[in-house]
Tab-separated table of C-alpha atoms in Angstrom:
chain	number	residue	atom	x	y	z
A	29	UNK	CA	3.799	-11.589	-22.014
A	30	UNK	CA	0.908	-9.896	-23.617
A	31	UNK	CA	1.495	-8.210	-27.181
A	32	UNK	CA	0.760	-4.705	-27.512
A	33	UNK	CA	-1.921	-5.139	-29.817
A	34	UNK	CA	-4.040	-6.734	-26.805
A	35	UNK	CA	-3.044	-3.990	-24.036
A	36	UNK	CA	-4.307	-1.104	-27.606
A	37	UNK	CA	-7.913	-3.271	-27.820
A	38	UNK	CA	-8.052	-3.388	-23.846
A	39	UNK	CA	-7.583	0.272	-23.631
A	40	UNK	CA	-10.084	0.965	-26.694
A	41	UNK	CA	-12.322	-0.937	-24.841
A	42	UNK	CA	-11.955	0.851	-21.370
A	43	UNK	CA	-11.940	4.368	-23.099
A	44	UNK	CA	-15.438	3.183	-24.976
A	45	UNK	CA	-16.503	3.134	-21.184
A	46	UNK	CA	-15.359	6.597	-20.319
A	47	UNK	CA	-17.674	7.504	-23.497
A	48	UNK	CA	-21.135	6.019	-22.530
A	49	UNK	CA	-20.875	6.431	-18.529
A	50	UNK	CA	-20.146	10.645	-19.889
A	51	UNK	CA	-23.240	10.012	-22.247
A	52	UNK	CA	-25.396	8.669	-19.171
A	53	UNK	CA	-24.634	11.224	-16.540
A	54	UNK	CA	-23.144	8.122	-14.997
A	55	UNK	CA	-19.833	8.024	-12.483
A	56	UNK	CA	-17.467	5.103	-13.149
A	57	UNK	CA	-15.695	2.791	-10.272
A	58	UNK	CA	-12.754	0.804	-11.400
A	59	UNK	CA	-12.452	-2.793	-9.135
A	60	UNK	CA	-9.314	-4.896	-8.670
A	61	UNK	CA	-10.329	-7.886	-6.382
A	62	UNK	CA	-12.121	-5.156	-4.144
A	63	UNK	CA	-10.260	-5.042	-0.453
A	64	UNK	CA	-9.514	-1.673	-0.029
A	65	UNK	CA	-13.239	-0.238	-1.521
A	66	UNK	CA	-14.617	2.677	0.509
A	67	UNK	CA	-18.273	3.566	0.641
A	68	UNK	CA	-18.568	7.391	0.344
A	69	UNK	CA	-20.904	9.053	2.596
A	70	UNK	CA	-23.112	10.699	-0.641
A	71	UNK	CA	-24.193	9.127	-3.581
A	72	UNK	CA	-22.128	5.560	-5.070
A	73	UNK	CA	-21.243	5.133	-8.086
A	74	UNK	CA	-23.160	4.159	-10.534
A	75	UNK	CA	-21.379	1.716	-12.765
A	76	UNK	CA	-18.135	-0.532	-11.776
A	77	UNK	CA	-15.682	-2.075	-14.447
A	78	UNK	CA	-12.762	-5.084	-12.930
A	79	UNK	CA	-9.920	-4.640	-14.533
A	80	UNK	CA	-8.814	-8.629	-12.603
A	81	UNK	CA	-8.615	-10.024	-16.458
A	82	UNK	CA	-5.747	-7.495	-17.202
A	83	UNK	CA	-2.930	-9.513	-15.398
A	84	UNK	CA	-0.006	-10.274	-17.502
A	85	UNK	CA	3.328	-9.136	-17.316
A	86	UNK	CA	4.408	-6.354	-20.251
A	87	UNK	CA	8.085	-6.528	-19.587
A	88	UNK	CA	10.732	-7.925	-17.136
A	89	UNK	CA	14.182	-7.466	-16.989
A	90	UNK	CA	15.714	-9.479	-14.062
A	91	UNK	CA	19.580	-7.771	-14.879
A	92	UNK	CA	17.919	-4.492	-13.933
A	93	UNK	CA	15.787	-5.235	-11.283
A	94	UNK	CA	12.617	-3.499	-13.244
A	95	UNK	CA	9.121	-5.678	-14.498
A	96	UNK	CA	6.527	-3.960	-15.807
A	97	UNK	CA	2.710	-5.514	-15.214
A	98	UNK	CA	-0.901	-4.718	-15.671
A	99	UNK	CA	-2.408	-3.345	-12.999
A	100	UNK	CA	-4.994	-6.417	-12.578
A	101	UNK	CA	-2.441	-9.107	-11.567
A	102	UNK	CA	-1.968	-9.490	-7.815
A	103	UNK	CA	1.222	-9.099	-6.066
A	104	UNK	CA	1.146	-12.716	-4.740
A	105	UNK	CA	1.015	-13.584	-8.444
A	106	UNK	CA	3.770	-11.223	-9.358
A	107	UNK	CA	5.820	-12.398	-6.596
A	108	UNK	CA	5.890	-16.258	-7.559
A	109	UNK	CA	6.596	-15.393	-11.121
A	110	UNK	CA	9.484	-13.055	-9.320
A	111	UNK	CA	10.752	-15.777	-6.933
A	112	UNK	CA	11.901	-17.956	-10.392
A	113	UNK	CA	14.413	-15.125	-10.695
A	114	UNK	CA	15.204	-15.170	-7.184
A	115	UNK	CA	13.729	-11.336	-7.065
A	116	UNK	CA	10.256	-10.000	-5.077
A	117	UNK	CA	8.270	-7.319	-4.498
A	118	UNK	CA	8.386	-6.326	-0.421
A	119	UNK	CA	5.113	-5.652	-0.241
A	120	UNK	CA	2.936	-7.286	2.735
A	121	UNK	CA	-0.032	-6.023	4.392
A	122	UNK	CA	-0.295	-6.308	7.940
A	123	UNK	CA	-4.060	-7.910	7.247
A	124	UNK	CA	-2.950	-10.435	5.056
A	125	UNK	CA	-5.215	-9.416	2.290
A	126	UNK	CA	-3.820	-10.266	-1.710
A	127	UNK	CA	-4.081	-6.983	-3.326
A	128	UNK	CA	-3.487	-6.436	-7.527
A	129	UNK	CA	-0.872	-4.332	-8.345
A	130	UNK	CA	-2.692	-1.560	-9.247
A	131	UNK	CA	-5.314	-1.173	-6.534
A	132	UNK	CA	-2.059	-0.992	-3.961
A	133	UNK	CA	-0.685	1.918	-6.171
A	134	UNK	CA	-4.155	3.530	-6.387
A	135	UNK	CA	-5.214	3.392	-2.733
A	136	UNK	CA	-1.617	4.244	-1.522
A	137	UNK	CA	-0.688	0.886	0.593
A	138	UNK	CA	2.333	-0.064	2.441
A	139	UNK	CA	3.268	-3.322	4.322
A	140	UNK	CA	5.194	-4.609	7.465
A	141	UNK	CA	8.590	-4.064	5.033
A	142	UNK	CA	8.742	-0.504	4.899
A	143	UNK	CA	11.199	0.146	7.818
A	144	UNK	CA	13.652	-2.224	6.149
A	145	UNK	CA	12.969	-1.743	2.565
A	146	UNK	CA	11.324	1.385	1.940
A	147	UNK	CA	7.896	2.515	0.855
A	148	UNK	CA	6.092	0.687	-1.628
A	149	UNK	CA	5.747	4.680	-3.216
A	150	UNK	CA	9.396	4.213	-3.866
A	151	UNK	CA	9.547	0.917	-5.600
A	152	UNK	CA	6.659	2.950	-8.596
A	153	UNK	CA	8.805	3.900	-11.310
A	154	UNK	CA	6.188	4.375	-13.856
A	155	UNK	CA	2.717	3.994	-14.622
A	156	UNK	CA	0.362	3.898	-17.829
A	157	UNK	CA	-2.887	5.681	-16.937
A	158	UNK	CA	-6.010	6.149	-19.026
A	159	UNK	CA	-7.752	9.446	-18.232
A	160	UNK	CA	-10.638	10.701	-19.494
A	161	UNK	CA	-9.068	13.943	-20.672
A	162	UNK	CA	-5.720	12.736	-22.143
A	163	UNK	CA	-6.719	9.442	-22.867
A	164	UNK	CA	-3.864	6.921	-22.346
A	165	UNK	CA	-0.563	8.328	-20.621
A	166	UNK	CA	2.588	7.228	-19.577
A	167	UNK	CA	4.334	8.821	-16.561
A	168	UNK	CA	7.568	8.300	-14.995
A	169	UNK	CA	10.174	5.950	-17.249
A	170	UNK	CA	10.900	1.967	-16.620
A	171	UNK	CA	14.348	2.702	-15.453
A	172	UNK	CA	15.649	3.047	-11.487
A	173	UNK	CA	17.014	6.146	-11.640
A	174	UNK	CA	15.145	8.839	-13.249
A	175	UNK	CA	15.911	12.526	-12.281
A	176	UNK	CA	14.802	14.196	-15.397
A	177	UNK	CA	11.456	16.581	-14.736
A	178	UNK	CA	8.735	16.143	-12.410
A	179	UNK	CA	7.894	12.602	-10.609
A	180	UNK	CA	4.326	12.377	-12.011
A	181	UNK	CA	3.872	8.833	-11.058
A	182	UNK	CA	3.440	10.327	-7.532
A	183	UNK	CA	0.346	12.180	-8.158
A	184	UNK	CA	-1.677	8.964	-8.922
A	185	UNK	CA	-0.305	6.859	-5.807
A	186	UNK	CA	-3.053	7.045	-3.266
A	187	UNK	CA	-5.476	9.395	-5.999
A	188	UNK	CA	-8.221	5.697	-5.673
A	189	UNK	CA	-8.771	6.342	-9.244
A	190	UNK	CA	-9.691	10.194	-8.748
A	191	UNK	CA	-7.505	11.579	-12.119
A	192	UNK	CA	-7.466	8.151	-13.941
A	193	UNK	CA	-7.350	4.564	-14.165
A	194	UNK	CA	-4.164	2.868	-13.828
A	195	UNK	CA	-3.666	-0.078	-16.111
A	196	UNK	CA	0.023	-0.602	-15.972
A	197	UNK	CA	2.928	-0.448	-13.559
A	198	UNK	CA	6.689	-0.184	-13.518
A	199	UNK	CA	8.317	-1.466	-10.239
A	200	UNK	CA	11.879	-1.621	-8.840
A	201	UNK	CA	11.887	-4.992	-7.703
A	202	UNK	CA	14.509	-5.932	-4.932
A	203	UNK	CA	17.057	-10.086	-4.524
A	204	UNK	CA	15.011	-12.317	-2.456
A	205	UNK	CA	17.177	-12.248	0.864
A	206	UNK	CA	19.740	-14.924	1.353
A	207	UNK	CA	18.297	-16.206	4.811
A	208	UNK	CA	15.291	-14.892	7.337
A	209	UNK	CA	14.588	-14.940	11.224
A	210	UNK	CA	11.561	-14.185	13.129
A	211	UNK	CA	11.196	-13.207	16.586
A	212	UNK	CA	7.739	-12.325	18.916
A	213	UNK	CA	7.242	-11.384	21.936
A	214	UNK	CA	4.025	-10.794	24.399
A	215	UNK	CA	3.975	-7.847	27.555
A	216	UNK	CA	2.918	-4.677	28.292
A	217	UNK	CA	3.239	-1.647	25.593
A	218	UNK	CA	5.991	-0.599	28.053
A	219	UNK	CA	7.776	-3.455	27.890
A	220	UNK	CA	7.504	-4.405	24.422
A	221	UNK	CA	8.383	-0.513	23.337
A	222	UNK	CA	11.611	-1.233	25.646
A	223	UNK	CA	12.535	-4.508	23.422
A	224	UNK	CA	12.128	-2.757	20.358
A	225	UNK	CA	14.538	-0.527	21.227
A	226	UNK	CA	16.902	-3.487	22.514
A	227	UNK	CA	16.223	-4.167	18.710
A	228	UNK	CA	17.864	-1.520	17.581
A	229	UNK	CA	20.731	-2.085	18.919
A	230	UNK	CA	20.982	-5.901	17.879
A	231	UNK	CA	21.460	-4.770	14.282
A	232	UNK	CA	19.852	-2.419	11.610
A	233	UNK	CA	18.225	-2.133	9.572
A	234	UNK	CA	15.590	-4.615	10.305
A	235	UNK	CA	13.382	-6.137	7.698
A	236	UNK	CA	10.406	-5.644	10.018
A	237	UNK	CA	9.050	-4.630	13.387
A	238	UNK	CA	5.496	-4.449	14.194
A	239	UNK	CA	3.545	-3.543	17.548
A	240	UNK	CA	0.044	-5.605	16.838
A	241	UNK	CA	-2.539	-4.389	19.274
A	242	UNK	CA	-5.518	-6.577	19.554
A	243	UNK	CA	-8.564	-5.941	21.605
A	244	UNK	CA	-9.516	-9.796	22.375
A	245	UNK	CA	-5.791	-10.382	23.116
A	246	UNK	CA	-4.532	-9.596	26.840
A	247	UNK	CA	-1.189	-7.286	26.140
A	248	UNK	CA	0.852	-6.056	22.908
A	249	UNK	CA	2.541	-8.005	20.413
A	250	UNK	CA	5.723	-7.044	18.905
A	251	UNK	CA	6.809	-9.402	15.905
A	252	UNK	CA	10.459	-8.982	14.423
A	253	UNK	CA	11.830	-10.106	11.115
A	254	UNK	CA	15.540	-10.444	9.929
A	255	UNK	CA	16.392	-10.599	6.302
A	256	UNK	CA	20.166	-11.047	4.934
A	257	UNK	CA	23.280	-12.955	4.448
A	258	UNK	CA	22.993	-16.815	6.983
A	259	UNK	CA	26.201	-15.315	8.520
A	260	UNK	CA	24.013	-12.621	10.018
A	261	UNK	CA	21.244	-14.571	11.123
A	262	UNK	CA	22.887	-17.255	12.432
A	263	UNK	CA	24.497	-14.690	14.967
A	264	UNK	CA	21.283	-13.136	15.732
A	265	UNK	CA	19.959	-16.376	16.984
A	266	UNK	CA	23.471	-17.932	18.885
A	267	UNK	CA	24.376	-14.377	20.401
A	268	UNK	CA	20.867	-12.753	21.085
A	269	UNK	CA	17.809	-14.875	20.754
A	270	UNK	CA	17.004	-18.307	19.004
A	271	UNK	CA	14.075	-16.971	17.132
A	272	UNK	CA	12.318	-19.098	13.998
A	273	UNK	CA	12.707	-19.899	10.751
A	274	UNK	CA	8.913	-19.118	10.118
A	275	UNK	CA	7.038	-17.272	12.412
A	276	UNK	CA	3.499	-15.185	11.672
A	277	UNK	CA	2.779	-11.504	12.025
A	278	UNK	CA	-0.668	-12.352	13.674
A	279	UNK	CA	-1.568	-14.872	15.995
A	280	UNK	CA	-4.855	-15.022	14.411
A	281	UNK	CA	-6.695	-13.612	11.079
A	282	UNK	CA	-7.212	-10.252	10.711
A	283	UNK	CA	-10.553	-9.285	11.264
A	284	UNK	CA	-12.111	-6.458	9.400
A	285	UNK	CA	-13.613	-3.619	11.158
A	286	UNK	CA	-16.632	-1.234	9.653
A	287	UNK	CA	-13.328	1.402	8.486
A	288	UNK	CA	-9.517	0.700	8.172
A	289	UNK	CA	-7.094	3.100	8.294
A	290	UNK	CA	-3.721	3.322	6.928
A	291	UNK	CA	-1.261	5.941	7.264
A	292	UNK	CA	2.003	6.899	9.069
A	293	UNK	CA	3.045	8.906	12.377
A	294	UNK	CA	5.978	10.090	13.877
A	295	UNK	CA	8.273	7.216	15.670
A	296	UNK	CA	8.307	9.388	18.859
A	297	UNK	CA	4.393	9.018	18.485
A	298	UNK	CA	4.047	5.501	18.094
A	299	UNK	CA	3.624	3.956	21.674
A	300	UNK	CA	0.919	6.599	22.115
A	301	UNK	CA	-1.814	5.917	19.371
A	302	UNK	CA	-1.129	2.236	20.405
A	303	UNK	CA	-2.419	3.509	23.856
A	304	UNK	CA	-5.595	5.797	22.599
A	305	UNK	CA	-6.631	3.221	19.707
A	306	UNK	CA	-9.523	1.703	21.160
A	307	UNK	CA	-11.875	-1.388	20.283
A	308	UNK	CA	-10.077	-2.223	17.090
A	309	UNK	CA	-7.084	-4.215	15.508
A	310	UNK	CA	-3.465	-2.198	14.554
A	311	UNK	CA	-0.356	-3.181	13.136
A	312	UNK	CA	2.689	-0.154	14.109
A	313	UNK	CA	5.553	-0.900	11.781
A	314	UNK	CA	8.050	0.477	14.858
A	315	UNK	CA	10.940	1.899	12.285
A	316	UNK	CA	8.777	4.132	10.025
A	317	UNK	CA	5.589	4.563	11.903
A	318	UNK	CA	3.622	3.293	9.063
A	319	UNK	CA	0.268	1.621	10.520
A	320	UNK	CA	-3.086	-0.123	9.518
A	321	UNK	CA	-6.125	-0.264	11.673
A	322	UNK	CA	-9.597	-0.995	12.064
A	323	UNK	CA	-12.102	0.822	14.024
A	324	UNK	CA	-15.954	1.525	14.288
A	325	UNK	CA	-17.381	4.401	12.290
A	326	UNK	CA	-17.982	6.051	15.406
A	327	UNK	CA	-14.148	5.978	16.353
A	328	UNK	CA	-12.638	6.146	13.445
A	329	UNK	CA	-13.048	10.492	12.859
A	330	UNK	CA	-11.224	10.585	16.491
A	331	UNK	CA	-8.531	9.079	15.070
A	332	UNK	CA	-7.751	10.418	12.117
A	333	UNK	CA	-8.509	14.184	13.715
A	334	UNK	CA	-5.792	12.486	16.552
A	335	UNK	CA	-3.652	11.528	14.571
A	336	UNK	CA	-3.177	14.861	12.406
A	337	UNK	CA	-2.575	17.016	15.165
A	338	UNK	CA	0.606	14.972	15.723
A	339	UNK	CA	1.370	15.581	12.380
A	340	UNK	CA	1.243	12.173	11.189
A	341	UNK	CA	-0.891	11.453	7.646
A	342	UNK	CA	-3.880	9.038	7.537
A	343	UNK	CA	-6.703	8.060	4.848
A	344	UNK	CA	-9.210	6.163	5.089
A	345	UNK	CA	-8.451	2.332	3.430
A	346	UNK	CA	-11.885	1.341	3.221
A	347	UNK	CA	-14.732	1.319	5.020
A	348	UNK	CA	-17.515	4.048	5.305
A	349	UNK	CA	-15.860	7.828	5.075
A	350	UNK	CA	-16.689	11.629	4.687
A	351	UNK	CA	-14.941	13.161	2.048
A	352	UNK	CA	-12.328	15.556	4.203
A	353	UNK	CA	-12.457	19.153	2.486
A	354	UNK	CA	-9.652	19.727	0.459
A	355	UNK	CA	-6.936	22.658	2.620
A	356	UNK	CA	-7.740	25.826	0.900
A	357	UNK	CA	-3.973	26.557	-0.369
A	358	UNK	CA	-4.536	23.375	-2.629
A	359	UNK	CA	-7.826	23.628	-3.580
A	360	UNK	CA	-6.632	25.914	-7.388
A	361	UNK	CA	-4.460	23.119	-7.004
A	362	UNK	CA	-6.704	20.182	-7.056
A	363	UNK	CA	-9.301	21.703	-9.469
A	364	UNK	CA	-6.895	22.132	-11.966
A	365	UNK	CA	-5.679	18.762	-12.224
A	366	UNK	CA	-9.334	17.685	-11.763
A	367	UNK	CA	-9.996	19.828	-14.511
A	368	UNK	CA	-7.157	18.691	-16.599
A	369	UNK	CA	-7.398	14.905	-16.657
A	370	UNK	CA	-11.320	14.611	-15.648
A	371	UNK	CA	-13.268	17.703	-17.066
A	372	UNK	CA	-16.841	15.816	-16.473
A	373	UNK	CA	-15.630	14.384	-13.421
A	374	UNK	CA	-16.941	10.714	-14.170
A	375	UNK	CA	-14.341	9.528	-12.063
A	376	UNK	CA	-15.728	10.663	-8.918
């Protein structure tokens, strides 16, 4: 575990940063192991600084499920030193990607676990932040429940850095399940929407239900994962179907498209963008509607514009993107806290 002494020289160092990219007119983008980076339409910025070599663990208390890391070390790491206590993160992308800890707070991610173990939002119970008008911060509190004042942690999840850099986190970390079972099927979105329901009914919650729609792939996917006690499981498979001890979300790897998308739309909604997202990859997690795709930057404004109107939320992951106009009922909103936490707006 790092000393605090090393976190207060890391920080000095970072804040130094702040300091000359002010002095130099400059703007300042902070790197974990660079997945998720999006390339504005207007000018980039003009310095970077990885924050990969701050990757320790601060604090970890197995008894009450809470660990406290720097925002550099990845979640794969985080989850092996987890696994010794029998604990993990539920945090898996549907593209397979190994994201740090902080960079999944900053751009706002979620993973095929969210029906059946919440959103990764959830799991943030605090976070260190250095901003450029406060200097180093501390927001929410490294215990599980919390219900004093206002949840600030919330207004840097999914912020990419905007407000300030996060350089540590406090997560809720859930008991590695007893026993798993995996299930897939191939058909029609028809007749894989009708199994998911059959799903339901099995049992619930599930761990994990995904749609995968591939373009070079004839049909949809849907992919189903049990986690809990062997008693459970073992009926699933004897009563039901067999399933597999290890099965795959993806029958192949993930291929990157020019933008991703992440987001979330109503349930009633999912079998539909399934059926208008065109010439891309996307992963539907069928309980909450949370999704990640890929799409050209030609398609990818019809989608998000589509998938608004149904009232479902969407940002852009990475990729190429036009900065969306603030609503004008938040924008006294937004400048303040701009205002507040990056006066010279070095942070983009």
């Amino acid at each position: 575990m790092k000393v605090k002494a090393d976190i207060l020289a890391q920080e000095q160092e970072l804040l130094a940063v702040f300091a000359e990219v002010r002095r130099d007119n400059q703007t300042l983008r902070v790197e974990g192991l660079g997945h998720r980076l999006q390339r504005p339409a207007g000018e980039p910025a003009t310095r970077s600084y990885s924050l990969t070599g701050w990757n320790d663990i601060v604090a970890y208390h197995p008894a009450d499920l809470v660990v406290t890391v720097e925002a550099g070390m990845s979640v794969k790491a985080l989850n092996r030193i987890l696994a010794e206590h029998g604990q993990w993160i539920p945090l898996t992308v549907a593209d397979g990607q190994d994201d740090t800890v902080g960079g999944a707070v900053s751009a706002g991610l979620d993973g095929i676990w969210r029906g059946g173990y919440g959103s990764f939002r959830d799991r943030v119970l605090g976070l260190r932040v250095l901003t450029p008008g406060f200097g180093a911060i501390q927001v929410g509190a490294a215990v599980v429940k919390n219900v004093a004042g206002y949840n600030l942690s919330r207004l840097f999840f999914g912020s990419r850095g905007t407000l300030g850099i996060i350089t540590q986190v406090t997560l809720k970390v859930s008991p590695l399940p007893q026993s798993r079972r995996y299930w897939a099927w191939e058909g029609s979105l028809s007749e894989m929407s009708a199994k998911a329901n059959d799903l339901m009914g099995w049992a619930t919650p599930w761990a994990g239900i995904a749609f995968i729609a591939d373009p070079s792939q004839k049909g949809t996917r849907l992919w189903a994962a049990w986690h809990g006690v062997a008693e459970t499981v073992d009926y699933l498979a004897a009563t039901k179907e067999p399933g597999s001890p290890d099965l795959p979300l993806m029958t192949r790897p993930w291929k990157p498209g020019a933008v991703t998308l992440k987001g979330a739309v109503p349930r009633k909604t999912v079998q539909d963008v399934i059926g208008v997202w065109e010439n891309g990859l996307l992963a539907v997690e069928w309980q909450s509607g949370g999704f990640l795709g890929t799409l050209s930057e030609e398609d990818a404004p019809r989608m998000e514009n589509w998938i608004r109107e149904r009232s479902g939320g969407v940002a852009v992951l990475s990729g190429l993107h036009e900065d969306l106009p603030v609503p004008p009922a938040l924008m006294p909103i937004w400048k303040r806290l701009k205002d507040a936490y990056d006066p010279q707006a070095i942070l983009g």
